[in-house]
Coordinates of C-alpha atoms in Angstrom, one line a residue:
M1457 CA -48.2 -94.0 -44.6
N1458 CA -47.8 -96.5 -47.4
T1459 CA -50.7 -98.8 -48.5
Q1460 CA -50.6 -102.4 -47.5
Y1461 CA -52.2 -104.7 -50.0
K1462 CA -54.4 -107.7 -49.6
T1463 CA -53.8 -110.5 -52.1
A1464 CA -56.8 -111.2 -54.3
Y1465 CA -57.7 -113.4 -57.2
P1466 CA -59.0 -112.8 -60.9
K1467 CA -61.5 -115.4 -60.4
I1468 CA -63.4 -116.2 -57.2
D1469 CA -66.5 -118.1 -56.0
K1470 CA -69.3 -117.9 -53.6
D1471 CA -67.4 -119.9 -50.8
F1472 CA -64.5 -117.3 -51.0
V1473 CA -66.8 -114.4 -50.7
A1474 CA -68.5 -116.0 -47.5
E1475 CA -65.1 -116.8 -46.1
C1476 CA -64.2 -113.0 -46.4
D1477 CA -67.4 -111.7 -44.8
A1478 CA -66.9 -114.1 -42.1
K1479 CA -63.5 -112.8 -41.3
F1480 CA -64.7 -109.4 -40.9
D1481 CA -67.7 -110.6 -38.7
R1482 CA -65.3 -112.2 -36.3
M1483 CA -63.1 -109.1 -36.0
L1484 CA -66.2 -106.7 -35.4
N1485 CA -67.9 -109.3 -33.0
M1486 CA -64.5 -109.4 -30.7
T1487 CA -64.5 -105.6 -30.8
T1488 CA -68.1 -105.3 -29.9
D1489 CA -67.8 -107.9 -27.1
R1490 CA -65.0 -106.0 -25.6
I1491 CA -67.0 -102.7 -25.4
C1492 CA -70.5 -104.5 -24.6
K1493 CA -69.0 -106.3 -21.3
D1494 CA -68.3 -102.8 -19.9
R1495 CA -71.7 -101.6 -18.8
D1496 CA -70.4 -98.4 -17.9
V1497 CA -70.2 -97.5 -21.4
R1498 CA -73.5 -96.2 -22.7
V1499 CA -72.3 -94.3 -25.8
V1500 CA -70.6 -96.2 -28.6
G1501 CA -69.3 -94.4 -31.8
I1502 CA -68.7 -95.9 -35.1
T1503 CA -66.9 -93.7 -37.7
G1504 CA -64.4 -93.4 -40.5
P1505 CA -64.0 -91.8 -43.8
T1506 CA -66.4 -91.9 -46.6
C1507 CA -67.3 -95.5 -47.8
S1508 CA -65.6 -97.6 -45.1
G1509 CA -68.8 -99.7 -44.3
K1510 CA -70.0 -97.6 -41.1
T1511 CA -73.7 -98.3 -41.7
T1512 CA -73.3 -102.1 -42.0
A1513 CA -71.0 -102.4 -39.3
A1514 CA -73.7 -100.3 -37.0
K1515 CA -76.3 -102.9 -37.9
K1516 CA -74.1 -105.7 -36.8
V1517 CA -73.3 -104.0 -33.7
I1518 CA -76.9 -103.5 -33.1
G1519 CA -77.7 -107.1 -33.3
Y1520 CA -74.8 -108.0 -31.1
Y1521 CA -76.2 -106.0 -28.4
R1522 CA -79.7 -107.1 -28.8
S1523 CA -78.6 -110.7 -28.7
H1524 CA -77.3 -110.0 -25.3
G1525 CA -80.5 -108.2 -24.0
I1526 CA -79.3 -104.7 -24.1
K1527 CA -81.5 -102.1 -25.7
L1528 CA -79.4 -99.9 -28.3
H1529 CA -80.5 -96.9 -30.1
V1530 CA -79.0 -96.1 -33.4
I1531 CA -78.2 -92.4 -34.0
S1532 CA -77.2 -91.5 -37.4
L1533 CA -75.1 -88.4 -37.3
D1534 CA -76.4 -87.7 -40.7
D1535 CA -79.8 -86.3 -39.2
F1536 CA -77.6 -83.4 -37.8
F1537 CA -76.9 -81.9 -41.1
K1538 CA -77.9 -78.3 -41.4
D1539 CA -80.9 -77.3 -43.7
Q1540 CA -79.6 -76.8 -46.9
F1541 CA -82.6 -74.7 -47.8
S1542 CA -82.7 -72.4 -44.9
R1543 CA -80.3 -69.9 -46.9
E1544 CA -81.5 -67.1 -49.1
D1545 CA -79.9 -68.8 -52.3
E1546 CA -81.5 -72.5 -52.2
I1547 CA -79.0 -75.1 -53.1
D1548 CA -79.9 -78.5 -54.8
P1549 CA -79.0 -81.1 -52.2
K1550 CA -77.5 -83.3 -54.8
N1551 CA -74.7 -80.7 -55.2
V1552 CA -73.8 -80.3 -51.7
D1553 CA -70.6 -81.6 -50.2
F1554 CA -72.0 -83.5 -47.2
D1555 CA -68.3 -84.3 -45.9
S1556 CA -67.6 -80.8 -45.2
P1557 CA -67.9 -79.8 -41.5
D1558 CA -69.7 -76.8 -42.4
T1559 CA -72.8 -78.8 -43.2
F1560 CA -72.9 -80.4 -39.6
D1561 CA -74.9 -78.5 -37.1
T1562 CA -72.8 -78.9 -33.9
E1563 CA -75.2 -76.9 -31.7
E1564 CA -78.0 -79.1 -32.6
F1565 CA -76.0 -82.1 -31.8
Y1566 CA -74.8 -81.0 -28.4
S1567 CA -78.5 -79.9 -27.5
F1568 CA -79.8 -83.3 -28.4
V1569 CA -77.2 -85.1 -26.5
T1570 CA -77.5 -82.9 -23.3
D1571 CA -81.3 -83.3 -23.3
L1572 CA -81.1 -87.1 -23.8
F1573 CA -78.7 -87.6 -20.8
S1574 CA -79.8 -84.8 -18.6
N1575 CA -83.7 -84.9 -19.1
G1576 CA -84.1 -88.8 -20.2
E1577 CA -85.4 -87.8 -23.4
A1578 CA -84.7 -85.6 -26.6
Q1579 CA -86.1 -84.6 -30.0
K1580 CA -83.8 -86.0 -32.9
P1581 CA -84.2 -84.3 -36.2
I1582 CA -84.5 -86.5 -39.4
F1583 CA -82.7 -85.1 -42.4
D1584 CA -84.1 -85.9 -45.6
F1585 CA -81.3 -86.1 -48.5
V1586 CA -84.0 -85.5 -51.2
T1587 CA -85.4 -82.2 -50.0
G1588 CA -82.4 -81.2 -48.1
D1589 CA -83.8 -80.2 -45.1
R1590 CA -85.0 -81.6 -41.5
S1591 CA -88.7 -81.5 -41.9
R1592 CA -89.6 -83.8 -38.9
R1593 CA -88.4 -84.9 -35.5
E1594 CA -88.6 -88.0 -33.5
T1595 CA -88.6 -88.4 -29.7
V1596 CA -85.6 -90.6 -28.1
I1597 CA -86.2 -92.0 -24.7
N1598 CA -83.1 -92.7 -22.6
G1599 CA -84.2 -95.8 -20.6
D1600 CA -82.4 -97.5 -17.7
G1601 CA -79.1 -99.1 -19.0
D1602 CA -79.9 -98.1 -22.6
V1603 CA -76.7 -97.8 -25.0
F1604 CA -76.6 -95.2 -27.8
L1605 CA -74.8 -95.9 -31.0
F1606 CA -73.7 -92.9 -33.0
E1607 CA -72.7 -93.6 -36.4
G1608 CA -71.2 -91.2 -39.1
I1609 CA -68.0 -89.8 -40.6
Q1610 CA -68.6 -86.6 -38.1
L1611 CA -67.7 -88.5 -35.1
L1612 CA -64.0 -87.7 -35.8
Y1613 CA -64.7 -83.8 -36.0
P1614 CA -63.1 -82.5 -33.0
Q1615 CA -66.0 -80.7 -31.7
V1616 CA -68.1 -83.6 -32.2
D1617 CA -65.4 -86.1 -30.7
K1618 CA -65.3 -83.7 -27.6
I1619 CA -69.1 -84.3 -27.0
I1620 CA -68.8 -88.1 -27.2
R1621 CA -65.9 -88.1 -24.9
Q1622 CA -67.8 -86.2 -22.2
M1623 CA -70.1 -89.1 -22.2
N1624 CA -67.5 -91.8 -21.5
G1625 CA -67.9 -92.9 -25.2
K1626 CA -66.0 -95.7 -26.9
S1627 CA -65.3 -95.4 -30.7
I1628 CA -64.6 -97.8 -33.5
Y1629 CA -62.8 -96.8 -36.4
L1630 CA -63.5 -98.5 -39.7
C1631 CA -61.6 -97.8 -42.9
A1632 CA -60.4 -99.7 -45.9
E1633 CA -56.7 -99.7 -44.8
S1634 CA -55.6 -102.1 -47.4
G1635 CA -55.4 -101.9 -51.0
I1636 CA -55.9 -104.9 -53.3
Q1637 CA -53.2 -106.7 -55.4
V1638 CA -54.5 -108.8 -58.2
G1639 CA -51.3 -110.3 -60.2
D1640 CA -49.7 -107.1 -61.5
I1641 CA -52.8 -104.9 -60.8
S1642 CA -52.4 -102.8 -57.5
V1643 CA -55.4 -100.8 -56.3
S1644 CA -54.6 -98.3 -53.5
K1645 CA -56.9 -97.9 -50.6
E1646 CA -57.9 -94.2 -51.7
E1647 CA -58.8 -95.7 -55.1
L1648 CA -60.6 -98.4 -53.6
R1649 CA -62.9 -96.3 -51.6
L1650 CA -63.4 -93.8 -54.6
M1651 CA -64.5 -96.9 -56.5
R1652 CA -66.9 -98.0 -53.6
R1653 CA -68.3 -94.2 -53.6
L1654 CA -69.1 -94.2 -57.4
V1655 CA -71.1 -97.2 -57.1
R1656 CA -72.7 -96.4 -53.9
D1657 CA -73.7 -92.8 -55.2
S1658 CA -75.0 -94.1 -58.4
N1659 CA -77.0 -96.9 -56.7
F1660 CA -78.4 -95.2 -53.7
R1661 CA -77.9 -91.4 -54.2
A1662 CA -78.8 -91.1 -57.8
A1663 CA -75.7 -89.1 -58.1
D1664 CA -74.1 -88.7 -61.5
P1665 CA -70.4 -90.1 -61.6
I1666 CA -69.1 -86.7 -62.8
F1667 CA -70.2 -85.1 -59.7
T1668 CA -68.9 -87.8 -57.5
L1669 CA -65.6 -87.5 -59.2
D1670 CA -65.6 -83.6 -59.2
L1671 CA -66.2 -83.9 -55.5
W1672 CA -63.4 -86.4 -54.5
E1673 CA -60.7 -83.8 -54.3
S1674 CA -62.7 -81.8 -51.8
V1675 CA -63.6 -85.2 -49.8
R1676 CA -60.1 -86.3 -49.5
R1677 CA -59.2 -82.7 -48.6
N1678 CA -61.6 -82.9 -45.9
E1679 CA -60.5 -86.2 -44.7
D1680 CA -56.7 -85.3 -44.5
I1681 CA -57.8 -82.1 -42.3
N1682 CA -60.7 -83.2 -40.3
I1683 CA -60.9 -87.0 -40.0
L1684 CA -57.6 -88.9 -40.6
P1685 CA -55.4 -86.9 -38.2
Y1686 CA -57.9 -87.9 -35.5
A1687 CA -58.4 -91.5 -36.2
H1688 CA -55.8 -92.3 -33.5
R1689 CA -58.3 -91.1 -31.0
C1690 CA -60.5 -93.9 -31.5
D1691 CA -60.4 -96.9 -29.2
I1692 CA -60.4 -99.6 -32.1
C1693 CA -59.5 -99.8 -35.5
I1694 CA -60.8 -102.4 -38.1
D1695 CA -59.7 -102.7 -41.7
T1696 CA -62.7 -103.2 -43.8
T1697 CA -61.0 -104.1 -47.3
L1698 CA -62.5 -107.4 -48.7
E1699 CA -60.5 -109.3 -51.1
Y1700 CA -63.4 -109.9 -53.6
E1701 CA -64.2 -106.0 -53.9
L1702 CA -62.9 -105.5 -57.3
N1703 CA -64.9 -108.5 -58.6
I1704 CA -68.2 -107.3 -57.4
L1705 CA -67.6 -103.7 -58.3
K1706 CA -66.5 -104.4 -61.8
P1707 CA -69.9 -104.6 -63.5
Y1708 CA -71.2 -101.6 -61.8
L1709 CA -67.9 -99.6 -62.7
E1710 CA -68.0 -100.6 -66.3
K1711 CA -71.4 -99.2 -66.6
I1712 CA -70.7 -95.9 -64.7
L1713 CA -67.5 -95.0 -66.0
G1714 CA -68.3 -96.4 -69.6
E1715 CA -70.5 -93.5 -69.8
I1716 CA -67.8 -90.9 -69.3
A1717 CA -67.0 -88.8 -72.4
P1718 CA -63.5 -88.8 -73.9
D1719 CA -63.4 -85.0 -73.4
S1720 CA -64.0 -85.2 -69.8
E1721 CA -61.2 -84.2 -67.4
H1722 CA -61.9 -87.6 -65.7
Y1723 CA -61.5 -89.8 -68.7
S1724 CA -58.1 -90.8 -68.3
F1725 CA -58.8 -92.1 -64.9
C1726 CA -62.0 -93.9 -66.0
R1727 CA -60.2 -95.5 -68.8
R1728 CA -57.2 -96.5 -66.4
V1729 CA -59.9 -98.3 -64.0
L1730 CA -61.8 -100.0 -66.9
D1731 CA -58.5 -101.7 -68.5
M1732 CA -57.4 -102.8 -65.2
L1733 CA -60.9 -104.4 -64.5
S1734 CA -60.8 -106.0 -68.0
G1735 CA -58.5 -108.8 -66.7
I1736 CA -60.9 -109.8 -63.4
N1737 CA -63.9 -111.8 -63.3
D1738 CA -66.9 -110.0 -62.2
I1739 CA -69.5 -111.8 -59.6
N1740 CA -73.1 -111.2 -59.2
R1741 CA -74.5 -109.5 -55.9
E1742 CA -76.6 -112.5 -55.4
V1743 CA -73.5 -114.3 -54.0
L1744 CA -73.7 -111.8 -51.0
S1745 CA -75.4 -112.8 -47.6
D1746 CA -78.0 -110.6 -46.3
N1747 CA -75.7 -109.2 -43.7
S1748 CA -72.7 -108.7 -45.9
L1749 CA -70.8 -105.4 -45.6
Y1750 CA -70.8 -104.7 -49.5
N1751 CA -74.8 -104.7 -49.5
E1752 CA -74.0 -101.0 -48.4
F1753 CA -72.3 -100.4 -51.7
V1754 CA -74.2 -102.5 -54.2

């Protein structure tokens, strides 16, 4: 599918950022309202490829349900990663491709969901990205009328999707479906998500940009095999591209990519991105509201 593009501007202000965020909020609220009104739906899934805004969207859905007096539990599918140190050859969790289906413990997830809806409670593992294992668990109680929101890229894995559908779940698919056009500059939706990931990994996962760039081909391959072909199964799709993205990503990318050495295989990509951003004015993250989707990345 060809990338569609949203028109953006080299220079923007706080009001423009607020307008873009409000537009996204309206789309998500309409979606949540449709699902929330169906009281037979007790399982809601939020999914999409890497760096699509799933975590922030989940927080917004939580607020919506609670404002309607409905108790909603958020279950991160990341907590069902397999222990990375359970193998004989210990692996540094910073070097694990967590987008691979091989890292997800489907049996543990199935056991959790079965116990939750059959017995009224279940033990949920808590995965620690620093240590690379599930060192502790917490009890989740299924109260009368409670709703459970499962959030994560793994929701689209066929084996996970099957479990969710057995529970009559509804799913929301989030993705940067549009690229961004600023004058003669065109950034595809795939490039945009890579930029988001570079900044997020640097800010919140202490990941070296070389590692993120090295991993990107594998991430995209996994998406093409295990995620994108199943996106149509979701009940609702929302485009998370925001017109101000390049402006707010610029200062972070300049720092991150500016450190890439000329002898790196990624240098030409980094140079192209930096040259492209040179004609765009940057904005400070302080213009973001507390509930902006972009707090997830910067």
